mmCIF file of C-alpha atoms in Angstrom:
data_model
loop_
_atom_site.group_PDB
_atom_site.id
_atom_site.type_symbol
_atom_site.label_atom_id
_atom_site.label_comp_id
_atom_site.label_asym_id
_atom_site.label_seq_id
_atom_site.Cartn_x
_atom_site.Cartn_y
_atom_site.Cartn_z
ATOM 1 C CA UNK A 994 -17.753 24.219 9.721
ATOM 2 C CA UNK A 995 -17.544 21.400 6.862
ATOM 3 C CA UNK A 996 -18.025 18.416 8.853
ATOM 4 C CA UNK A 997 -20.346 15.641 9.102
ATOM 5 C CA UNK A 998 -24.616 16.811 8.541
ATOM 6 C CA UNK A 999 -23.144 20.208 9.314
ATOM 7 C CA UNK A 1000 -21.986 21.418 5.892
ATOM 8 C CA UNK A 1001 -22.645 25.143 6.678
ATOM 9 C CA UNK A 1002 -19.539 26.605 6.600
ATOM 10 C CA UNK A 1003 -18.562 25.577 3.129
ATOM 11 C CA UNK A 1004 -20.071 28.050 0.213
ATOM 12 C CA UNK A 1005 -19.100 31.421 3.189
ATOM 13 C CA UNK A 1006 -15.381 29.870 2.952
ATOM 14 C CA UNK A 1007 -15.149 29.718 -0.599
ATOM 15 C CA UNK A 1008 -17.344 33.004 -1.373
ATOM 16 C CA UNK A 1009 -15.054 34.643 1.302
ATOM 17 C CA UNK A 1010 -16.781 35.662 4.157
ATOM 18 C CA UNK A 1011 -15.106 33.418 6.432
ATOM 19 C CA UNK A 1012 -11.446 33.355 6.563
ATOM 20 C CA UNK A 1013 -10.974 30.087 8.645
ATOM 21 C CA UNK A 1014 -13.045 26.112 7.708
ATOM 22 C CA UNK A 1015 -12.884 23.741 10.611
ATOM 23 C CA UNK A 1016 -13.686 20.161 8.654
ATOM 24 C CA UNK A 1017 -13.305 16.901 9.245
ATOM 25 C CA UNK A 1018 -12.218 14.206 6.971
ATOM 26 C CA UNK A 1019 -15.933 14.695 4.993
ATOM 27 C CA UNK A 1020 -13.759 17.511 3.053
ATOM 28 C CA UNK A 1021 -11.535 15.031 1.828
ATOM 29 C CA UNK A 1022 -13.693 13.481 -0.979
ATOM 30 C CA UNK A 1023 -16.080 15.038 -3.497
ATOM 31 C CA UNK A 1024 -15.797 18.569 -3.172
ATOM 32 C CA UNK A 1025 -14.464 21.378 -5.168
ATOM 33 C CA UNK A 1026 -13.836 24.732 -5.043
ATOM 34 C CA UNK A 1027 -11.245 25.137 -1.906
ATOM 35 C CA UNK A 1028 -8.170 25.598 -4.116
ATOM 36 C CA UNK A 1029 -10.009 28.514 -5.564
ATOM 37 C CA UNK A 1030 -9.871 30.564 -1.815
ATOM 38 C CA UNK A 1031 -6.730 28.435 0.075
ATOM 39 C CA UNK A 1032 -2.949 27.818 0.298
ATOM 40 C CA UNK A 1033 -3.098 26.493 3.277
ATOM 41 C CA UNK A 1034 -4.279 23.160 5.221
ATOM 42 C CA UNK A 1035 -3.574 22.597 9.468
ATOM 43 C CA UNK A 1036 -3.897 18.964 10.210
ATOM 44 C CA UNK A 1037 -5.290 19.211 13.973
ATOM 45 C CA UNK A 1038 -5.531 15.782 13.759
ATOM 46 C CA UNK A 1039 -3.254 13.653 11.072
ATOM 47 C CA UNK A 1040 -4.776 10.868 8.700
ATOM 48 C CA UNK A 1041 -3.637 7.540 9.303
ATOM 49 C CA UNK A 1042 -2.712 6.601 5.806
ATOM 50 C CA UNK A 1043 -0.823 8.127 2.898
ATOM 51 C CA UNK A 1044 -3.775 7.724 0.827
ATOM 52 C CA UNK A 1045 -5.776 9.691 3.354
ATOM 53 C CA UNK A 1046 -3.301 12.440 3.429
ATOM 54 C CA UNK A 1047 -3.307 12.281 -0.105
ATOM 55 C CA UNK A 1048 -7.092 12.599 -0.783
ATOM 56 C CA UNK A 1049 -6.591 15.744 1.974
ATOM 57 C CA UNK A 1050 -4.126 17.073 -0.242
ATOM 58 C CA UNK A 1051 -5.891 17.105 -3.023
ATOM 59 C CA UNK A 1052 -8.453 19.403 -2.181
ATOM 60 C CA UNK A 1053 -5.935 22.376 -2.506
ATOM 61 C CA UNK A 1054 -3.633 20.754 -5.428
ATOM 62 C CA UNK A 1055 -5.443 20.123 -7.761
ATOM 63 C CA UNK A 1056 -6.810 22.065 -11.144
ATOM 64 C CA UNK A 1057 -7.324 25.644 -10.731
ATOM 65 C CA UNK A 1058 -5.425 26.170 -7.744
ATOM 66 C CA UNK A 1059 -4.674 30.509 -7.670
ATOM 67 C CA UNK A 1060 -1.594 29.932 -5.511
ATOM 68 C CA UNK A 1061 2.113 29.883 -6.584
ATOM 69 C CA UNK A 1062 2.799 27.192 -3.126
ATOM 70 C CA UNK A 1063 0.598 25.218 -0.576
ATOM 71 C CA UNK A 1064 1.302 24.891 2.689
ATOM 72 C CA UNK A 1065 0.178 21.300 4.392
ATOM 73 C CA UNK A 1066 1.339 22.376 7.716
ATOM 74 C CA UNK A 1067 1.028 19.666 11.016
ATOM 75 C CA UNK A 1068 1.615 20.613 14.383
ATOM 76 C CA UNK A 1069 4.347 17.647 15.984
ATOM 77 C CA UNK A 1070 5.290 18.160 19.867
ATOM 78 C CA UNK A 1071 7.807 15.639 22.223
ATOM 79 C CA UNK A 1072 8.106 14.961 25.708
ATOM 80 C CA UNK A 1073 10.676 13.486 27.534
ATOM 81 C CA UNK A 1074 10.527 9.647 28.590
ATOM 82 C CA UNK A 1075 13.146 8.635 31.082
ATOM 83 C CA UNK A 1076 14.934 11.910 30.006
ATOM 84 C CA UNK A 1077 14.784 10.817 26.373
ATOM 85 C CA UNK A 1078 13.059 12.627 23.567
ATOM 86 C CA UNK A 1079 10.112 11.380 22.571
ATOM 87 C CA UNK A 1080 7.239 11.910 19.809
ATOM 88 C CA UNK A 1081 4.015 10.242 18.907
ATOM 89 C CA UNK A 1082 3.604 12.838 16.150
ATOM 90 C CA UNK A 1083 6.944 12.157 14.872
ATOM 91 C CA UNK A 1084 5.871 8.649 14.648
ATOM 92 C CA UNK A 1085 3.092 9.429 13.196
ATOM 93 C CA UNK A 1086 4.207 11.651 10.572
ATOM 94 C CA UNK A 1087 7.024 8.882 10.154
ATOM 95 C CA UNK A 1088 4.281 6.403 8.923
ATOM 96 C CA UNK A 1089 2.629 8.887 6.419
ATOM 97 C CA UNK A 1090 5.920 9.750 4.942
ATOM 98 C CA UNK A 1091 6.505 5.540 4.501
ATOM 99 C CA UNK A 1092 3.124 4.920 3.239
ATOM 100 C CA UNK A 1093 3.165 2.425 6.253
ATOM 101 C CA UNK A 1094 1.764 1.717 10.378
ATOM 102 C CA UNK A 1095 4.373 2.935 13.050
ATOM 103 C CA UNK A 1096 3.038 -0.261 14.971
ATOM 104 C CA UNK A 1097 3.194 -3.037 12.280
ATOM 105 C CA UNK A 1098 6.618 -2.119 10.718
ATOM 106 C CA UNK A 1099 8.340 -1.001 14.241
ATOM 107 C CA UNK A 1100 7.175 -4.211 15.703
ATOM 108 C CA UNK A 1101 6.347 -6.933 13.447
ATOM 109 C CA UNK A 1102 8.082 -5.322 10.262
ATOM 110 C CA UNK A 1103 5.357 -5.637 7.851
ATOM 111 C CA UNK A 1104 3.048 -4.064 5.741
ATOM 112 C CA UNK A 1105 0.088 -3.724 7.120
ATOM 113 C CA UNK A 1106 -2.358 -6.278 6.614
ATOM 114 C CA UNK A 1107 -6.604 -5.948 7.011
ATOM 115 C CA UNK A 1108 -8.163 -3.207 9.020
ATOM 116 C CA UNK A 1109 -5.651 -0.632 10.731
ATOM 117 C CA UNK A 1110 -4.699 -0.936 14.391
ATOM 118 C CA UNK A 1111 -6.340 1.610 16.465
ATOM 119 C CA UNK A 1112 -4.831 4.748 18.430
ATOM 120 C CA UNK A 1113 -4.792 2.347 21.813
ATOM 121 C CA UNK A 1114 -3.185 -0.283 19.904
ATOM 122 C CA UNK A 1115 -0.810 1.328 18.119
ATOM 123 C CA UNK A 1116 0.467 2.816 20.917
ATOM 124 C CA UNK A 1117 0.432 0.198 23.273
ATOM 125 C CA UNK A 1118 2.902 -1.450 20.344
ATOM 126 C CA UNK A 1119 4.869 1.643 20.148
ATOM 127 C CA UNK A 1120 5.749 1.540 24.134
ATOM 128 C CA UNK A 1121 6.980 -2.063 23.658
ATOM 129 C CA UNK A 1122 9.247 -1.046 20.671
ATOM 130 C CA UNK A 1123 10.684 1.663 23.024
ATOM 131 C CA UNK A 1124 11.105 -1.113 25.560
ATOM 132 C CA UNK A 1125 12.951 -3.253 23.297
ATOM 133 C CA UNK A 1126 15.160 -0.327 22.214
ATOM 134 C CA UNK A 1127 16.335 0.266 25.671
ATOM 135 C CA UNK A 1128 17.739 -3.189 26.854
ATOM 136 C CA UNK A 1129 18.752 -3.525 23.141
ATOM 137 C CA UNK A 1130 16.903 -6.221 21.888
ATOM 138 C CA UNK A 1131 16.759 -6.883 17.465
ATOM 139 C CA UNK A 1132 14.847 -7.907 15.384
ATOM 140 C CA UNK A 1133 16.149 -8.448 11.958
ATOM 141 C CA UNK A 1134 13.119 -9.094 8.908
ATOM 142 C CA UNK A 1135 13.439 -10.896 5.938
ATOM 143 C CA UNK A 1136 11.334 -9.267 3.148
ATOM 144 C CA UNK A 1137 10.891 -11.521 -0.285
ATOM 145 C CA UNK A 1138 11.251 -9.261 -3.321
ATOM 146 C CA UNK A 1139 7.839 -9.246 -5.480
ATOM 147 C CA UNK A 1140 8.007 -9.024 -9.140
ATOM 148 C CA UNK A 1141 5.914 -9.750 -11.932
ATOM 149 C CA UNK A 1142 7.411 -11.829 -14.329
ATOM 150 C CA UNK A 1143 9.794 -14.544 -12.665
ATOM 151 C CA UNK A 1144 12.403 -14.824 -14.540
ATOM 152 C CA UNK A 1145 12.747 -18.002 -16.969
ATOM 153 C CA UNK A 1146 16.473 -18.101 -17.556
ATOM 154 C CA UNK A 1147 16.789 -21.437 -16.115
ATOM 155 C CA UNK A 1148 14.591 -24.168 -17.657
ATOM 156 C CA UNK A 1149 14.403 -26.414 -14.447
ATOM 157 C CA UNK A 1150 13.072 -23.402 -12.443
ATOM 158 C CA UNK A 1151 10.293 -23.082 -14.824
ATOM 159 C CA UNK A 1152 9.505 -26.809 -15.160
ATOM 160 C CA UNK A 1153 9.636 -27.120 -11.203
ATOM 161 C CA UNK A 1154 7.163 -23.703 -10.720
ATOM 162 C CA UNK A 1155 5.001 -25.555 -13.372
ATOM 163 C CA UNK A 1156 4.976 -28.869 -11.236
ATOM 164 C CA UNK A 1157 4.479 -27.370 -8.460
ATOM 165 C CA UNK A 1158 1.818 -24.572 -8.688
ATOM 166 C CA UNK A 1159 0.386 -26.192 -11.976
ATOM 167 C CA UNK A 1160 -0.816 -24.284 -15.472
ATOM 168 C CA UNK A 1161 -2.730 -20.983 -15.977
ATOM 169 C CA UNK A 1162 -6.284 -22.698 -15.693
ATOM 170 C CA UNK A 1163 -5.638 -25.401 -12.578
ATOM 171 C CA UNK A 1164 -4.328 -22.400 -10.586
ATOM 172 C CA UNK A 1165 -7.467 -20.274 -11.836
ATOM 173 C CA UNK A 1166 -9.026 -23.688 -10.192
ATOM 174 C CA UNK A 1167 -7.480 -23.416 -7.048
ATOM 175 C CA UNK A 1168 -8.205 -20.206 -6.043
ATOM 176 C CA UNK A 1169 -11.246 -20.235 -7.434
ATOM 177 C CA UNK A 1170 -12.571 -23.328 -5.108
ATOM 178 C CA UNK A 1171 -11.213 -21.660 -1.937
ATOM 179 C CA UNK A 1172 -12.124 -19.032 0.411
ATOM 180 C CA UNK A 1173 -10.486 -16.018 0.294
ATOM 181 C CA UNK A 1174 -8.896 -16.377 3.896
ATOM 182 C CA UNK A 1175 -7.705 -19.621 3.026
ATOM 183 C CA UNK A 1176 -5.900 -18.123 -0.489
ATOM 184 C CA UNK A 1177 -4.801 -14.848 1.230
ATOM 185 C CA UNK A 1178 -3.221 -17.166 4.287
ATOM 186 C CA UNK A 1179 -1.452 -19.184 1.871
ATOM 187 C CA UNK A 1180 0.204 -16.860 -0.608
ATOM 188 C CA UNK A 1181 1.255 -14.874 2.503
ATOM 189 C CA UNK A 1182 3.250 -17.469 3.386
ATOM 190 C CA UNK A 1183 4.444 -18.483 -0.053
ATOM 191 C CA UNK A 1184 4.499 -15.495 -1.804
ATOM 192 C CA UNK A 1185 6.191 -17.192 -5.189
ATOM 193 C CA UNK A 1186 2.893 -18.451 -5.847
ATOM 194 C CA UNK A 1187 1.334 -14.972 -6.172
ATOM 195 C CA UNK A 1188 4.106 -13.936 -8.674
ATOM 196 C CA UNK A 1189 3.767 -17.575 -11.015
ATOM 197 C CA UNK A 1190 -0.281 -16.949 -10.787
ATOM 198 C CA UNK A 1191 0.606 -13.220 -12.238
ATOM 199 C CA UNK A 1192 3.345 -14.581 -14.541
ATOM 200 C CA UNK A 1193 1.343 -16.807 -16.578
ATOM 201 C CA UNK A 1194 -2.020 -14.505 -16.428
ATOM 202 C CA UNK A 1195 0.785 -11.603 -18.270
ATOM 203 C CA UNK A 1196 1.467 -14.665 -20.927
ATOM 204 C CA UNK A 1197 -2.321 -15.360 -21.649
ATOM 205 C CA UNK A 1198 -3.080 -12.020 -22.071
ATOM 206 C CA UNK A 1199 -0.753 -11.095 -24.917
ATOM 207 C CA UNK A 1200 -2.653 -13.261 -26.993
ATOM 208 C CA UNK A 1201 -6.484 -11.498 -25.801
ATOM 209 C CA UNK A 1202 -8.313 -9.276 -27.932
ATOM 210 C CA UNK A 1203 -9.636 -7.444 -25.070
ATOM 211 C CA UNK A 1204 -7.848 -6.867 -21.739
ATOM 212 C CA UNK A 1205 -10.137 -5.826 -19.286
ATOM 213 C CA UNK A 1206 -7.838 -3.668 -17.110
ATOM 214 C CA UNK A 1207 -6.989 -1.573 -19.566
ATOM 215 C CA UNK A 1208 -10.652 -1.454 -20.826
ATOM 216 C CA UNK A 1209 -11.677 0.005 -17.385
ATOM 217 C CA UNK A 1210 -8.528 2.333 -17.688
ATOM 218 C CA UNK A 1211 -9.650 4.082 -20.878
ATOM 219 C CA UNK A 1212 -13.418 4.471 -18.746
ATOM 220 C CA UNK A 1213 -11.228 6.188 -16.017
ATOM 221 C CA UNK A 1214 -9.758 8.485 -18.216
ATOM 222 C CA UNK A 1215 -12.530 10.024 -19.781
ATOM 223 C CA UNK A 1216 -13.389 11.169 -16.269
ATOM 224 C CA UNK A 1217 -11.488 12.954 -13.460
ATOM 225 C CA UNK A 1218 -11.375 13.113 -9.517
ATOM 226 C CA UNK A 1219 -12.425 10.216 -8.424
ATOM 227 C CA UNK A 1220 -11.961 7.858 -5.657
ATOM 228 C CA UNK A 1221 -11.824 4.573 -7.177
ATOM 229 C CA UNK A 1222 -11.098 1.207 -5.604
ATOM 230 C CA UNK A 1223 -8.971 -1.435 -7.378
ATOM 231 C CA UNK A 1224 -10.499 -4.946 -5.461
ATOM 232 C CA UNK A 1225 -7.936 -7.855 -6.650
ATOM 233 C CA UNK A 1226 -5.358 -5.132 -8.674
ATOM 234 C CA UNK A 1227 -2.569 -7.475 -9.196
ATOM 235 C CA UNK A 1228 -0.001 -5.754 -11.097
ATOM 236 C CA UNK A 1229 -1.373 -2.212 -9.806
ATOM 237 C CA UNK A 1230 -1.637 -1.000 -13.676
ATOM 238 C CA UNK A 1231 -4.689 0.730 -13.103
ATOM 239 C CA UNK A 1232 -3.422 3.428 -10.794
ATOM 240 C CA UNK A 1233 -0.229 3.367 -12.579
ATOM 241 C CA UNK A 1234 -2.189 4.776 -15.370
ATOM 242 C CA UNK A 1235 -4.553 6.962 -14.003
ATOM 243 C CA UNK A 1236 -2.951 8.631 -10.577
ATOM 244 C CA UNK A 1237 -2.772 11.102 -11.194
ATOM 245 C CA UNK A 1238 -6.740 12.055 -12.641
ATOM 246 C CA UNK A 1239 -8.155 9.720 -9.506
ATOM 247 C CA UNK A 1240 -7.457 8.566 -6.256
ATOM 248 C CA UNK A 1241 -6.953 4.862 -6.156
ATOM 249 C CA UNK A 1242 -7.049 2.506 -4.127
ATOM 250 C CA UNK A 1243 -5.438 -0.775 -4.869
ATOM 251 C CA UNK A 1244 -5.900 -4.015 -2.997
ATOM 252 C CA UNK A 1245 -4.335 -7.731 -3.616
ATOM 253 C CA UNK A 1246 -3.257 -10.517 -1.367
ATOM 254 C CA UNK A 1247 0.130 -9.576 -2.413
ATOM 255 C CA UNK A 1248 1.576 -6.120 -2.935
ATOM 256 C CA UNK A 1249 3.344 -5.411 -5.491
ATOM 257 C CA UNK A 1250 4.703 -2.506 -4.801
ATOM 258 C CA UNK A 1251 3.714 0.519 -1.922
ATOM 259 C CA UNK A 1252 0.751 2.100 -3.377
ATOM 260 C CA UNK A 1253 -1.054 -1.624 -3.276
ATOM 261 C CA UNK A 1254 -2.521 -2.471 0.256
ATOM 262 C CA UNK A 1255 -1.973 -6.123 1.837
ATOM 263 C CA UNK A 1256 -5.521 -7.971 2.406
ATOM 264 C CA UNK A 1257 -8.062 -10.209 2.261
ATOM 265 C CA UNK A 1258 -10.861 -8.408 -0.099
ATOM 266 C CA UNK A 1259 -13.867 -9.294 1.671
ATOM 267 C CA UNK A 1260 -12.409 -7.192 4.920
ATOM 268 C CA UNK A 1261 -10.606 -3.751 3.519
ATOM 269 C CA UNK A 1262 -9.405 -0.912 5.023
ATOM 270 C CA UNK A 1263 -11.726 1.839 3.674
ATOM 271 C CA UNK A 1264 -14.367 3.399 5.910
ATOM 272 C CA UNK A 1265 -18.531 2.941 4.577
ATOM 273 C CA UNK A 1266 -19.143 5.149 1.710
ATOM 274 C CA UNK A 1267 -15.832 6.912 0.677
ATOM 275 C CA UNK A 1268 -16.044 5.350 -2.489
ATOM 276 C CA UNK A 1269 -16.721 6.833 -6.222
ATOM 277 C CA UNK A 1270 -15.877 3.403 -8.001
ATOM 278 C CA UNK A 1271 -15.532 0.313 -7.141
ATOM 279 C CA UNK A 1272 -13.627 -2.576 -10.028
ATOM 280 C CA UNK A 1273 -13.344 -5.947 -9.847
ATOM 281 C CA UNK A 1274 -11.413 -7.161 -13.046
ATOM 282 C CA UNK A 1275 -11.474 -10.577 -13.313
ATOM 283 C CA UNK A 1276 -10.714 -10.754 -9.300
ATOM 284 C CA UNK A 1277 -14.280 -12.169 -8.638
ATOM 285 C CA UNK A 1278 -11.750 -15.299 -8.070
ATOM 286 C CA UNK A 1279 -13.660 -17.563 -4.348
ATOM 287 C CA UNK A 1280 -16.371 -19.602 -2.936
ATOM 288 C CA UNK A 1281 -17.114 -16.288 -0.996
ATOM 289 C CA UNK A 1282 -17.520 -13.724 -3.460
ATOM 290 C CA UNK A 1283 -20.608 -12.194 -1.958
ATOM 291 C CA UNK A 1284 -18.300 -10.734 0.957
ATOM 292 C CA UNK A 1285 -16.897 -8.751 -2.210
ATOM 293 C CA UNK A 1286 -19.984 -7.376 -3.273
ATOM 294 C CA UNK A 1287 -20.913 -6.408 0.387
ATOM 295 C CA UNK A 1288 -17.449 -4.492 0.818
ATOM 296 C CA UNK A 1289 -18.196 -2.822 -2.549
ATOM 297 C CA UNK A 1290 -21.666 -1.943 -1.003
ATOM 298 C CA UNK A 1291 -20.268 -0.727 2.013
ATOM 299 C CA UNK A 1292 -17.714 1.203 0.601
ATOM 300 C CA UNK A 1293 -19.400 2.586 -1.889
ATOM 301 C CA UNK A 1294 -21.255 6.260 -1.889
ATOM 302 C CA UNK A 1295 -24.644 6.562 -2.450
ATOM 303 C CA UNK A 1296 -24.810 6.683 -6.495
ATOM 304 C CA UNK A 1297 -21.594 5.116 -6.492
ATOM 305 C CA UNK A 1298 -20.411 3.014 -9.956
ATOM 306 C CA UNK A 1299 -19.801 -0.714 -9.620
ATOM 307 C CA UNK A 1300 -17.664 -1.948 -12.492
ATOM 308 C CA UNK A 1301 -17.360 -5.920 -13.414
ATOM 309 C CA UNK A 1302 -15.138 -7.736 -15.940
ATOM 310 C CA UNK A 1303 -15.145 -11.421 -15.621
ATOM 311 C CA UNK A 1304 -14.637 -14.671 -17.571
ATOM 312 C CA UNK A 1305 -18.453 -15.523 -19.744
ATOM 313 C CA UNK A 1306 -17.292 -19.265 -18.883
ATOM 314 C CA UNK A 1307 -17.347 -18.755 -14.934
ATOM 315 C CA UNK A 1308 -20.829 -17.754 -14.844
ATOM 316 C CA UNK A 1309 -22.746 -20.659 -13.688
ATOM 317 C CA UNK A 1310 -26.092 -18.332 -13.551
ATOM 318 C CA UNK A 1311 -25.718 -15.309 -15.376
ATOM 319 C CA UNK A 1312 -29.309 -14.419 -14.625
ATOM 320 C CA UNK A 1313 -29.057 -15.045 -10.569
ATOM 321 C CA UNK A 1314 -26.005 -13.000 -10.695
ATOM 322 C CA UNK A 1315 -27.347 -10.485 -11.843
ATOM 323 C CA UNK A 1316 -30.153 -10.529 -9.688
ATOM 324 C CA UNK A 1317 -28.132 -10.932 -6.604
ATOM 325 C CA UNK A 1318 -26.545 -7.638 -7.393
ATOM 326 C CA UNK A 1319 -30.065 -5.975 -7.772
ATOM 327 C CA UNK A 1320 -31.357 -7.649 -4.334
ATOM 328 C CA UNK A 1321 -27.727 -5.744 -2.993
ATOM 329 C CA UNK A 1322 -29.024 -2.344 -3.917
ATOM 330 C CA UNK A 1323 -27.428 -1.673 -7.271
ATOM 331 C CA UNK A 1324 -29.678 -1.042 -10.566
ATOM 332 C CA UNK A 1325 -27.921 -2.774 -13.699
ATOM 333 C CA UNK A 1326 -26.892 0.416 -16.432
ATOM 334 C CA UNK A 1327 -24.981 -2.372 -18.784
ATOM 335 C CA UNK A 1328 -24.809 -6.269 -19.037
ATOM 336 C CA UNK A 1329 -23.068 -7.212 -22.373
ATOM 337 C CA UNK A 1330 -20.531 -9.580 -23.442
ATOM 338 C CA UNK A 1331 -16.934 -8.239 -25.167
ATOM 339 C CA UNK A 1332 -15.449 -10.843 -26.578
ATOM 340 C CA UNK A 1333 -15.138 -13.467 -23.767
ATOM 341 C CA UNK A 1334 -15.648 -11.186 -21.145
ATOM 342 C CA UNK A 1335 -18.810 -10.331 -19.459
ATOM 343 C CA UNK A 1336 -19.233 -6.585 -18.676
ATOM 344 C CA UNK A 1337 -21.219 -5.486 -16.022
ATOM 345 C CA UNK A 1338 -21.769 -1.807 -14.841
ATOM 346 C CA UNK A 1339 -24.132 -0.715 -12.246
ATOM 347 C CA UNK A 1340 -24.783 2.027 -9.687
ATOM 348 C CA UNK A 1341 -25.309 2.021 -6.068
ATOM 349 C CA UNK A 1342 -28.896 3.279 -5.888
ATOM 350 C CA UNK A 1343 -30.177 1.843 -2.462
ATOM 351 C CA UNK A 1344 -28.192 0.718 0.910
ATOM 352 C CA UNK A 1345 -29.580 -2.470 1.722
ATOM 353 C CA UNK A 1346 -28.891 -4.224 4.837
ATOM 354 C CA UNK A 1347 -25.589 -6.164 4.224
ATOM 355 C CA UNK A 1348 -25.948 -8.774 5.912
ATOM 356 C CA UNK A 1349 -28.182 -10.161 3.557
ATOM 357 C CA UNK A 1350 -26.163 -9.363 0.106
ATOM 358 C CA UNK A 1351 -25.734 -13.087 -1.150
ATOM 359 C CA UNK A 1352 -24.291 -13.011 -5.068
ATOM 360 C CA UNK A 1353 -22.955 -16.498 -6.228
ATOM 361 C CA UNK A 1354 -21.618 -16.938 -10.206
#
């Protein structure tokens, strides 16, 4: 067995004395050595999310794998409802493959948004899509495309996004001076906003001397195989970089593409302590930005590396920021300025109750 406090089964597996692991999802993150002994991976019971099947996956494929092929193999039965075929593991496997929930998209058509809907849920919204496929009923969804940068062929475009979302610094304001529930309701309705912000912060940064995104990409590629959370990603160019050394992932009120996840940061959809790395670069954007430290402490492992980039100028007390992050269990490795950028790295070396985390700027 690999699963949980009961790790015994592990070292017999690999050594090979034992020709079959049972192991929950505790396999799926920080350990090696499987690819050495196995092709092949049953999933008794599926992940929920792509990433999850991913991190599975990469237990087997991944360096020194013996094999010439894997098998990922998962067991998917039917039954009959009314006399028509019917699967929940089809559905299942259907939201894997789409990187997406069976529930949201086959009832609400969206990405999923916050913490995942549970078995009961899900299925409860599954039933009532089957319902609505039987007397006929549609539902057609209107999608906006995201990109990053509008476009600024016409001049009265530009001059009207300008008027109405404002420069670089008062939009920097804005979100700044609001809650993250109230900025992630708003650009979820108005999505346009999300892409200006993200227009204009590409514009500003041609001109910077250091860019701290790609500063914490050329830390991510001096190491390998980790699981590395990307809190306030924007343009996703951190895993675009380095997906294929880690597993990321990538969170923003808007997604850019697939691979980013829909949310509010202070509530995301990782369980406690799956977490290698967490980075917040320049995202540290809120009145309530200790709910973003207490999801980095939650998620984070034991030993776990917090990494901060952030504006010198938006650091009303250095000192108590610091100091809010040592109250919240991490101890400080490196505090130094680049350029205008403070640079903070620190390490998850207690879990303190989280309730009381309380870091303010």
């Amino acid at each position: 067995f690999h699963m949980g406090g009961n790790k015994s089964g592990r070292n017999d597996f690999i050594d090979g004395s034992t020709d079959i692991l049972i192991a929950s999802s505790a396999m799926a993150t920080g350990v090696d050595g499987f690819q050495k002994v196995c092709d092949r991976l049953i999933l008794n019971i599926p992940p929920w999310t792509s990433a999850e099947l991913e991190q599975l996956e990469g237990r087997l494929n991944r360096q020194g794998q013996s094999h010439a092929t894997l098998s990922i193999i998962m067991p998917v039965t039917y039954g009959l409802d009314d006399g028509e075929h019917w699967s929940w593991d089809e559905g299942r496997l259907a939201r894997l493959q789409n990187k997406q929930t069976v529930a949201d998209a086959a009832v609400d058509g969206v990405m999923p948004e916050g913490q995942l809907r549970t078995e009961s849920q899900a299925f409860r919204d599954l039933r009532k899509w089957l319902e609505r496929l039987k007397i006929g009923e549609q539902k057609s969804i209107t999608r906006p495309k995201i990109f990053v940068p509008l476009p600024d062929i016409d001049p009265v475009e530009v001059r009207h996004r300008r008027a109405q979302y404002g420069d670089f610094s008062r939009m920097n304001a804005r979100w700044g001076n609001s809650y993250s529930h109230t900025t992630f309701d708003r650009l979820q309705k108005n999505p346009e906003e999300w892409m200006q912000y993200h227009t204009l912060y590409q514009e500003a940064r041609q001109n910077w001397l250091v860019i701290p995104c790609k500063e914490a990409i050329k830390w991510l590629q001096k190491r390998s195989d980790l699981v590395v959370a990307d809190f306030g990603c924007g343009e996703a160019l951190i895993a675009k970089e380095i997906r294929e050394q880690h597993t990321v992932h990538s969170f923003d009120y808007i997604a850019i593409n697939a691979s980013v996840v829909e949310c509010d940061m202070s509530h995301v959809p990782l369980e406690d302590a799956c977490l290698d790395v967490a980075m917040f670069n320049l995202s540290l954007m809120g009145r309530n930005i200790s709910d973003y430290i207490r999801e980095a402490a939650r998620t984070l492992k034991l030993d776990g590396q917090l990494l901060i980039y952030e504006v010198n100028s938006h650091f009303r007390n250095p000192d108590g920021f610091i100091q809010g992050l040592e109250r919240s269990g991490f101890k400080i490795i490196e505090d130094t300025e680049i350029w205008k950028f403070r640079y903070i790295h620190s390490i998850k070396s207690e879990s303190v109750d989280l309730s009381q985390i309380e870091v303010n700027l």
